[in-house]
Short mmCIF file of C-alpha atoms and ligand atoms in Angstrom, two decimals:
data_model
loop_
_atom_site.label_atom_id
_atom_site.label_comp_id
_atom_site.label_asym_id
_atom_site.label_seq_id
_atom_site.Cartn_x
_atom_site.Cartn_y
_atom_site.Cartn_z
CA MET A 1 34.80 -26.62 -20.79
CA ARG A 2 35.68 -27.53 -17.20
CA TYR A 3 32.65 -27.91 -14.97
CA GLU A 4 32.36 -29.24 -11.44
CA GLU A 5 29.01 -30.99 -11.68
CA PRO A 6 26.19 -30.64 -10.95
CA VAL A 7 25.71 -27.23 -12.51
CA PHE A 8 22.36 -25.43 -12.19
CA ARG A 9 21.00 -22.42 -14.04
CA PRO A 10 17.61 -20.67 -14.27
CA PRO A 11 15.37 -21.70 -17.22
CA SER A 12 15.90 -18.28 -18.86
CA GLU A 13 19.66 -18.92 -19.05
CA ALA A 14 19.23 -21.96 -21.30
CA HIS A 15 21.20 -20.28 -24.11
CA SER A 16 23.83 -18.61 -21.94
CA LEU A 17 27.43 -19.60 -21.52
CA ILE A 18 27.81 -20.92 -17.97
CA ILE A 19 31.03 -19.96 -16.20
CA GLN A 20 31.63 -21.22 -12.65
CA ALA A 21 33.00 -18.36 -10.61
CA THR A 22 32.28 -20.12 -7.33
CA ILE A 23 31.65 -23.74 -6.48
CA GLY A 24 28.60 -24.62 -4.38
CA CYS A 25 26.60 -22.26 -2.19
CA SER A 26 28.12 -20.25 0.66
CA HIS A 27 24.87 -20.56 2.66
CA ASN A 28 24.02 -24.20 1.88
CA ALA A 29 21.59 -24.42 4.81
CA CYS A 30 18.07 -24.16 3.37
CA THR A 31 16.11 -27.19 4.57
CA PHE A 32 14.40 -27.88 1.22
CA CYS A 33 17.46 -27.53 -1.03
CA GLY A 34 19.75 -30.32 -2.12
CA MET A 35 21.39 -28.51 -5.02
CA TYR A 36 24.89 -28.13 -3.63
CA LYS A 37 24.85 -30.55 -0.71
CA GLY A 38 27.73 -32.54 -2.24
CA LYS A 39 29.96 -29.51 -2.74
CA ARG A 40 32.07 -27.60 -0.27
CA PHE A 41 31.79 -23.90 -1.05
CA ARG A 42 34.81 -22.16 -2.50
CA ILE A 43 35.62 -19.15 -4.59
CA ARG A 44 37.52 -20.21 -7.68
CA ASP A 45 40.92 -18.82 -8.49
CA ILE A 46 40.38 -15.85 -10.74
CA GLU A 47 42.99 -17.04 -13.26
CA GLU A 48 41.14 -20.37 -13.63
CA VAL A 49 37.91 -18.51 -14.33
CA LYS A 50 39.64 -16.41 -16.97
CA GLU A 51 41.08 -19.55 -18.54
CA ASP A 52 37.56 -20.98 -18.79
CA ILE A 53 36.38 -17.82 -20.54
CA LEU A 54 39.25 -18.09 -23.03
CA MET A 55 38.57 -21.80 -23.59
CA SER A 56 34.92 -21.04 -24.28
CA LYS A 57 35.96 -18.50 -26.92
CA ASP A 58 37.71 -21.26 -28.88
CA TYR A 59 34.63 -23.43 -28.58
CA TYR A 60 31.73 -20.99 -29.10
CA GLY A 61 33.30 -18.07 -30.95
CA SER A 62 30.57 -15.60 -30.07
CA VAL A 63 28.57 -15.25 -26.85
CA ARG A 64 25.87 -12.72 -25.95
CA ARG A 65 24.99 -13.91 -22.45
CA ILE A 66 27.03 -15.33 -19.59
CA PHE A 67 25.61 -16.82 -16.40
CA LEU A 68 28.03 -16.94 -13.47
CA ALA A 69 27.46 -20.12 -11.45
CA ASP A 70 27.31 -21.70 -8.86
CA GLY A 71 24.83 -21.01 -6.07
CA ASN A 72 25.73 -17.43 -5.37
CA ALA A 73 28.57 -15.98 -7.40
CA LEU A 74 27.81 -12.64 -5.76
CA ALA A 75 29.57 -13.99 -2.65
CA MET A 76 32.82 -13.33 -4.51
CA PRO A 77 34.80 -10.21 -3.50
CA THR A 78 33.68 -7.25 -5.60
CA GLU A 79 37.14 -6.60 -7.08
CA ASP A 80 37.35 -10.22 -8.30
CA LEU A 81 33.90 -10.00 -9.85
CA LEU A 82 34.85 -6.75 -11.56
CA GLU A 83 37.97 -8.37 -12.99
CA ILE A 84 35.94 -11.29 -14.35
CA LEU A 85 33.32 -8.96 -15.82
CA ASN A 86 35.91 -6.80 -17.55
CA PHE A 87 37.73 -9.84 -18.89
CA ALA A 88 34.50 -11.40 -20.21
CA TYR A 89 33.46 -8.18 -22.01
CA THR A 90 36.96 -7.87 -23.49
CA VAL A 91 36.96 -11.45 -24.78
CA TYR A 92 33.37 -11.09 -26.01
CA PRO A 93 32.81 -7.46 -27.14
CA GLU A 94 29.32 -8.49 -28.34
CA LEU A 95 28.34 -9.62 -24.79
CA GLU A 96 24.97 -8.13 -23.80
CA ARG A 97 24.64 -9.25 -20.22
CA VAL A 98 26.20 -11.17 -17.37
CA SER A 99 23.90 -12.60 -14.70
CA ALA A 100 24.24 -14.65 -11.51
CA TYR A 101 22.36 -16.10 -8.57
CA ALA A 102 22.53 -13.92 -5.46
CA GLY A 103 21.80 -14.90 -1.89
CA PRO A 104 20.05 -12.22 0.20
CA LYS A 105 23.02 -11.99 2.55
CA ASP A 106 25.41 -11.38 -0.38
CA LEU A 107 23.31 -8.41 -1.45
CA LEU A 108 23.08 -7.05 2.07
CA GLU A 109 26.83 -7.34 2.53
CA LYS A 110 27.67 -5.36 -0.61
CA SER A 111 27.43 -1.58 -0.44
CA ASP A 112 25.29 0.44 -2.85
CA GLU A 113 28.50 1.72 -4.43
CA GLU A 114 29.76 -1.82 -5.04
CA LEU A 115 26.48 -2.93 -6.59
CA ARG A 116 26.36 0.17 -8.79
CA LEU A 117 29.93 -0.50 -9.93
CA LEU A 118 29.10 -4.13 -10.72
CA TYR A 119 26.09 -3.03 -12.73
CA GLU A 120 28.10 -0.42 -14.63
CA ASN A 121 30.66 -3.10 -15.46
CA GLY A 122 28.06 -5.44 -16.93
CA LEU A 123 26.40 -7.43 -14.13
CA LYS A 124 22.93 -6.75 -15.49
CA LEU A 125 20.69 -9.37 -13.88
CA LEU A 126 20.49 -11.15 -10.53
CA TYR A 127 18.32 -14.09 -9.51
CA LEU A 128 17.27 -13.97 -5.88
CA GLY A 129 15.61 -16.91 -4.13
CA VAL A 130 12.95 -15.25 -1.97
CA GLU A 131 11.07 -18.54 -1.44
CA THR A 132 8.54 -17.02 1.00
CA GLY A 133 7.64 -13.75 2.65
CA ASP A 134 6.47 -15.47 5.83
CA ASP A 135 8.92 -14.68 8.65
CA GLU A 136 8.12 -17.86 10.57
CA LEU A 137 8.65 -19.98 7.48
CA LEU A 138 11.87 -18.17 6.55
CA ARG A 139 13.18 -19.08 9.98
CA GLU A 140 12.02 -22.70 9.68
CA ILE A 141 13.66 -23.22 6.29
CA ARG A 142 16.86 -21.54 7.55
CA LYS A 143 17.05 -18.98 4.79
CA GLY A 144 19.24 -16.81 6.98
CA VAL A 145 17.21 -13.59 6.69
CA ASN A 146 13.76 -12.34 7.68
CA ALA A 147 11.20 -10.78 5.33
CA ASP A 148 12.35 -7.19 5.94
CA GLU A 149 15.95 -8.13 5.17
CA MET A 150 14.87 -10.02 2.07
CA VAL A 151 12.99 -6.94 0.84
CA GLU A 152 15.99 -4.71 1.51
CA ALA A 153 18.28 -7.13 -0.38
CA GLY A 154 16.01 -7.03 -3.44
CA LEU A 155 15.52 -3.26 -3.30
CA LYS A 156 19.27 -2.79 -3.10
CA ALA A 157 19.76 -4.58 -6.43
CA VAL A 158 16.94 -2.66 -8.10
CA ARG A 159 17.98 0.80 -6.88
CA ASN A 160 21.47 0.21 -8.28
CA GLY A 161 20.20 -0.53 -11.76
CA ILE A 162 20.32 -4.34 -11.68
CA THR A 163 17.37 -6.24 -13.15
CA LEU A 164 15.94 -8.45 -10.42
CA SER A 165 14.35 -11.83 -10.95
CA VAL A 166 13.01 -13.52 -7.83
CA THR A 167 11.78 -17.05 -7.22
CA VAL A 168 9.07 -18.08 -4.80
CA LEU A 169 8.42 -21.65 -3.78
CA ILE A 170 4.84 -22.86 -3.95
CA GLY A 171 4.04 -25.51 -1.34
CA LEU A 172 6.85 -24.53 1.03
CA GLY A 173 4.48 -23.99 3.98
CA GLY A 174 2.80 -27.37 3.55
CA LYS A 175 -0.93 -27.75 4.08
CA GLU A 176 -1.06 -25.89 7.39
CA GLY A 177 0.99 -22.89 6.25
CA SER A 178 -0.27 -22.58 2.67
CA TYR A 179 -2.53 -19.54 2.97
CA ARG A 180 -0.18 -17.54 5.16
CA HIS A 181 2.81 -18.37 2.93
CA ALA A 182 0.93 -17.14 -0.17
CA LYS A 183 -0.32 -13.92 1.41
CA GLU A 184 2.96 -12.97 3.11
CA THR A 185 4.90 -13.73 -0.06
CA ALA A 186 2.64 -11.44 -2.09
CA LYS A 187 3.34 -8.66 0.44
CA VAL A 188 7.11 -9.07 0.00
CA ILE A 189 6.79 -9.05 -3.80
CA ASN A 190 4.68 -5.88 -3.64
CA ARG A 191 7.32 -4.16 -1.49
CA MET A 192 10.26 -5.35 -3.55
CA LYS A 193 8.74 -4.83 -7.02
CA PRO A 194 11.07 -7.23 -8.85
CA HIS A 195 11.17 -7.05 -12.64
CA TYR A 196 10.45 -10.79 -12.82
CA THR A 197 8.76 -13.16 -10.40
CA ALA A 198 9.09 -16.88 -11.02
CA ALA A 199 7.16 -19.54 -9.14
CA LEU A 200 8.63 -22.99 -8.59
CA THR A 201 6.69 -25.79 -6.93
CA LEU A 202 8.25 -27.64 -4.02
CA MET A 203 9.66 -31.08 -4.77
CA LEU A 204 10.94 -32.98 -1.76
CA VAL A 205 14.58 -33.87 -2.34
CA PRO A 206 15.82 -37.06 -0.62
CA GLY A 207 18.43 -36.35 2.03
CA THR A 208 17.24 -32.82 2.82
CA PRO A 209 15.87 -31.94 6.29
CA LEU A 210 12.46 -31.12 4.83
CA TYR A 211 12.25 -34.51 3.13
CA LYS A 212 13.05 -36.23 6.43
CA LYS A 213 10.43 -34.11 8.20
CA ALA A 214 7.82 -35.17 5.64
CA LYS A 215 8.82 -38.84 6.04
CA MET A 216 8.26 -38.52 9.80
CA GLY A 217 4.81 -37.04 9.18
CA LEU A 218 5.83 -33.62 10.52
CA PHE A 219 5.42 -31.81 7.19
CA HIS A 220 2.35 -32.29 5.02
CA PRO A 221 3.05 -31.52 1.35
CA LEU A 222 0.34 -29.99 -0.82
CA GLY A 223 -1.55 -32.04 -3.37
CA LYS A 224 -1.67 -30.92 -7.00
CA LEU A 225 -4.87 -28.88 -6.69
CA GLU A 226 -3.76 -27.34 -3.41
CA THR A 227 -0.64 -25.96 -5.12
CA LEU A 228 -2.90 -24.28 -7.67
CA GLN A 229 -5.05 -22.82 -4.89
CA GLU A 230 -1.89 -21.45 -3.25
CA LEU A 231 -0.73 -20.00 -6.57
CA ARG A 232 -4.14 -18.33 -6.88
CA TRP A 233 -3.92 -16.82 -3.37
CA LEU A 234 -0.49 -15.48 -4.24
CA ILE A 235 -1.34 -13.97 -7.62
CA GLU A 236 -4.59 -12.38 -6.49
CA ASP A 237 -2.61 -10.25 -3.99
CA ILE A 238 0.29 -9.17 -6.24
CA ASN A 239 -0.36 -5.57 -7.20
CA CYS A 240 3.05 -4.37 -8.36
CA LYS A 241 4.38 -4.43 -11.89
CA THR A 242 6.22 -7.70 -12.46
CA VAL A 243 6.49 -10.30 -15.20
CA PHE A 244 5.13 -13.48 -13.65
CA ARG A 245 6.26 -16.92 -14.83
CA SER A 246 5.79 -20.49 -13.75
CA ASN A 247 7.66 -22.11 -16.64
CA HIS A 248 10.00 -24.13 -14.43
CA ALA A 249 9.65 -27.90 -14.83
CA SER A 250 8.61 -28.31 -11.19
CA ASN A 251 5.27 -26.57 -11.83
CA TYR A 252 2.01 -28.25 -12.76
CA LEU A 253 0.75 -25.27 -14.76
CA PRO A 254 3.01 -23.09 -16.95
CA ILE A 255 1.95 -19.44 -16.78
CA ARG A 256 3.40 -16.29 -18.25
CA GLY A 257 1.84 -12.87 -17.87
CA ASP A 258 2.43 -9.26 -16.94
CA LEU A 259 1.07 -8.40 -13.52
CA PRO A 260 -1.09 -6.68 -12.61
CA GLU A 261 -2.56 -6.23 -16.15
CA ASP A 262 -2.99 -9.95 -16.88
CA LYS A 263 -4.15 -10.93 -13.40
CA GLU A 264 -7.76 -11.74 -14.31
CA GLU A 265 -6.69 -13.88 -17.27
CA ILE A 266 -4.19 -15.79 -15.14
CA LEU A 267 -6.74 -16.37 -12.38
CA LYS A 268 -9.22 -17.65 -14.97
CA LEU A 269 -6.59 -20.06 -16.30
CA ILE A 270 -5.91 -21.35 -12.78
CA ASP A 271 -9.64 -21.80 -12.12
CA TYR A 272 -10.06 -23.63 -15.42
CA SER A 273 -7.15 -25.96 -14.72
CA MET A 274 -8.45 -26.72 -11.23
CA LYS A 275 -11.70 -27.86 -12.84
CA ASN A 276 -9.82 -29.70 -15.62
CA PRO A 277 -6.73 -31.17 -13.93
CA ARG A 278 -6.02 -33.36 -16.97
CA ILE A 279 -4.35 -30.32 -18.60
CA LEU A 280 -1.76 -30.13 -15.79
CA ARG A 281 1.79 -31.43 -16.15
CA PRO A 282 1.82 -35.08 -15.02
CA GLU A 283 3.83 -35.92 -11.93
CA PHE A 284 6.41 -37.98 -13.87
CA LEU A 285 7.28 -34.99 -16.09
CA ARG A 286 8.06 -32.71 -13.18
CA GLY A 287 11.68 -32.02 -12.39
CA LEU A 288 14.11 -29.63 -10.74
S1 LIG B 1 18.20 -22.44 -1.75
FE1 LIG B 1 19.85 -21.17 -2.57
S2 LIG B 1 20.73 -20.19 -0.73
FE2 LIG B 1 19.54 -21.94 0.00
S3 LIG B 1 21.01 -23.62 0.15
FE3 LIG B 1 20.04 -23.76 -1.89
S4 LIG B 1 21.38 -22.65 -3.26
FE4 LIG B 1 21.94 -22.05 -1.18
#
């Protein structure tokens, strides 16, 4: 397979075939993110993408899930995405789903008709980085949208049939912004009602603006127990139906539960781990 490294995928795509439809991230401006800093964004030639799919057939034989990388494959023109989807389902008739990362602006720029068409042609799941619901923080991290726009982006995917998995970033507001970040993020989740909500915990990446800010003493990262307190503030306010996970390697405490039904159990687990921090993932085992 031909990959332009580094290639990232969500934890739940561990067994999926990764096909790079785009290289890098078309936004590439978030102050905490170093994922695609070394790549200039481009949309790959559609024939190259098809060649990769054919090559993978020789190698894997059968594939049930495909994840379209990189940062936001949804930035691709709809007709190109449709061609890739149709080709992938032709090469792999047993294919059950195709998924991709989506930036909020990509979703806002596509019409309902386009998203419905993409869903009907097999784009079943999108991962949206919400990060925070706090307007001030969204502006600071240069996410490119405010909370209302983020909610509309998520709702647009859901109302057109696409399963929505969102990520929120624990610790993003630092010590001073922790409570507000948690509470505003819960509000956005409740409005958006994503099928899945995944929490990641902030790790400062060298070279990023947020890392530099922390080095200058202008951003105060949370300690281990403070991240759990923030997670607690967030979960206690989520009232919509969503599968909540914190199984990403950046987290200190892996959680999986159905909200709101499992809320009390999850809160008890957080309380227990705050009193018994030895059960938390050690710092050296955390990763992005
Ligand atoms: S967080 Fe997502 S949208 Fe922001 S720069 Fe990184 S990959 Fe792009």
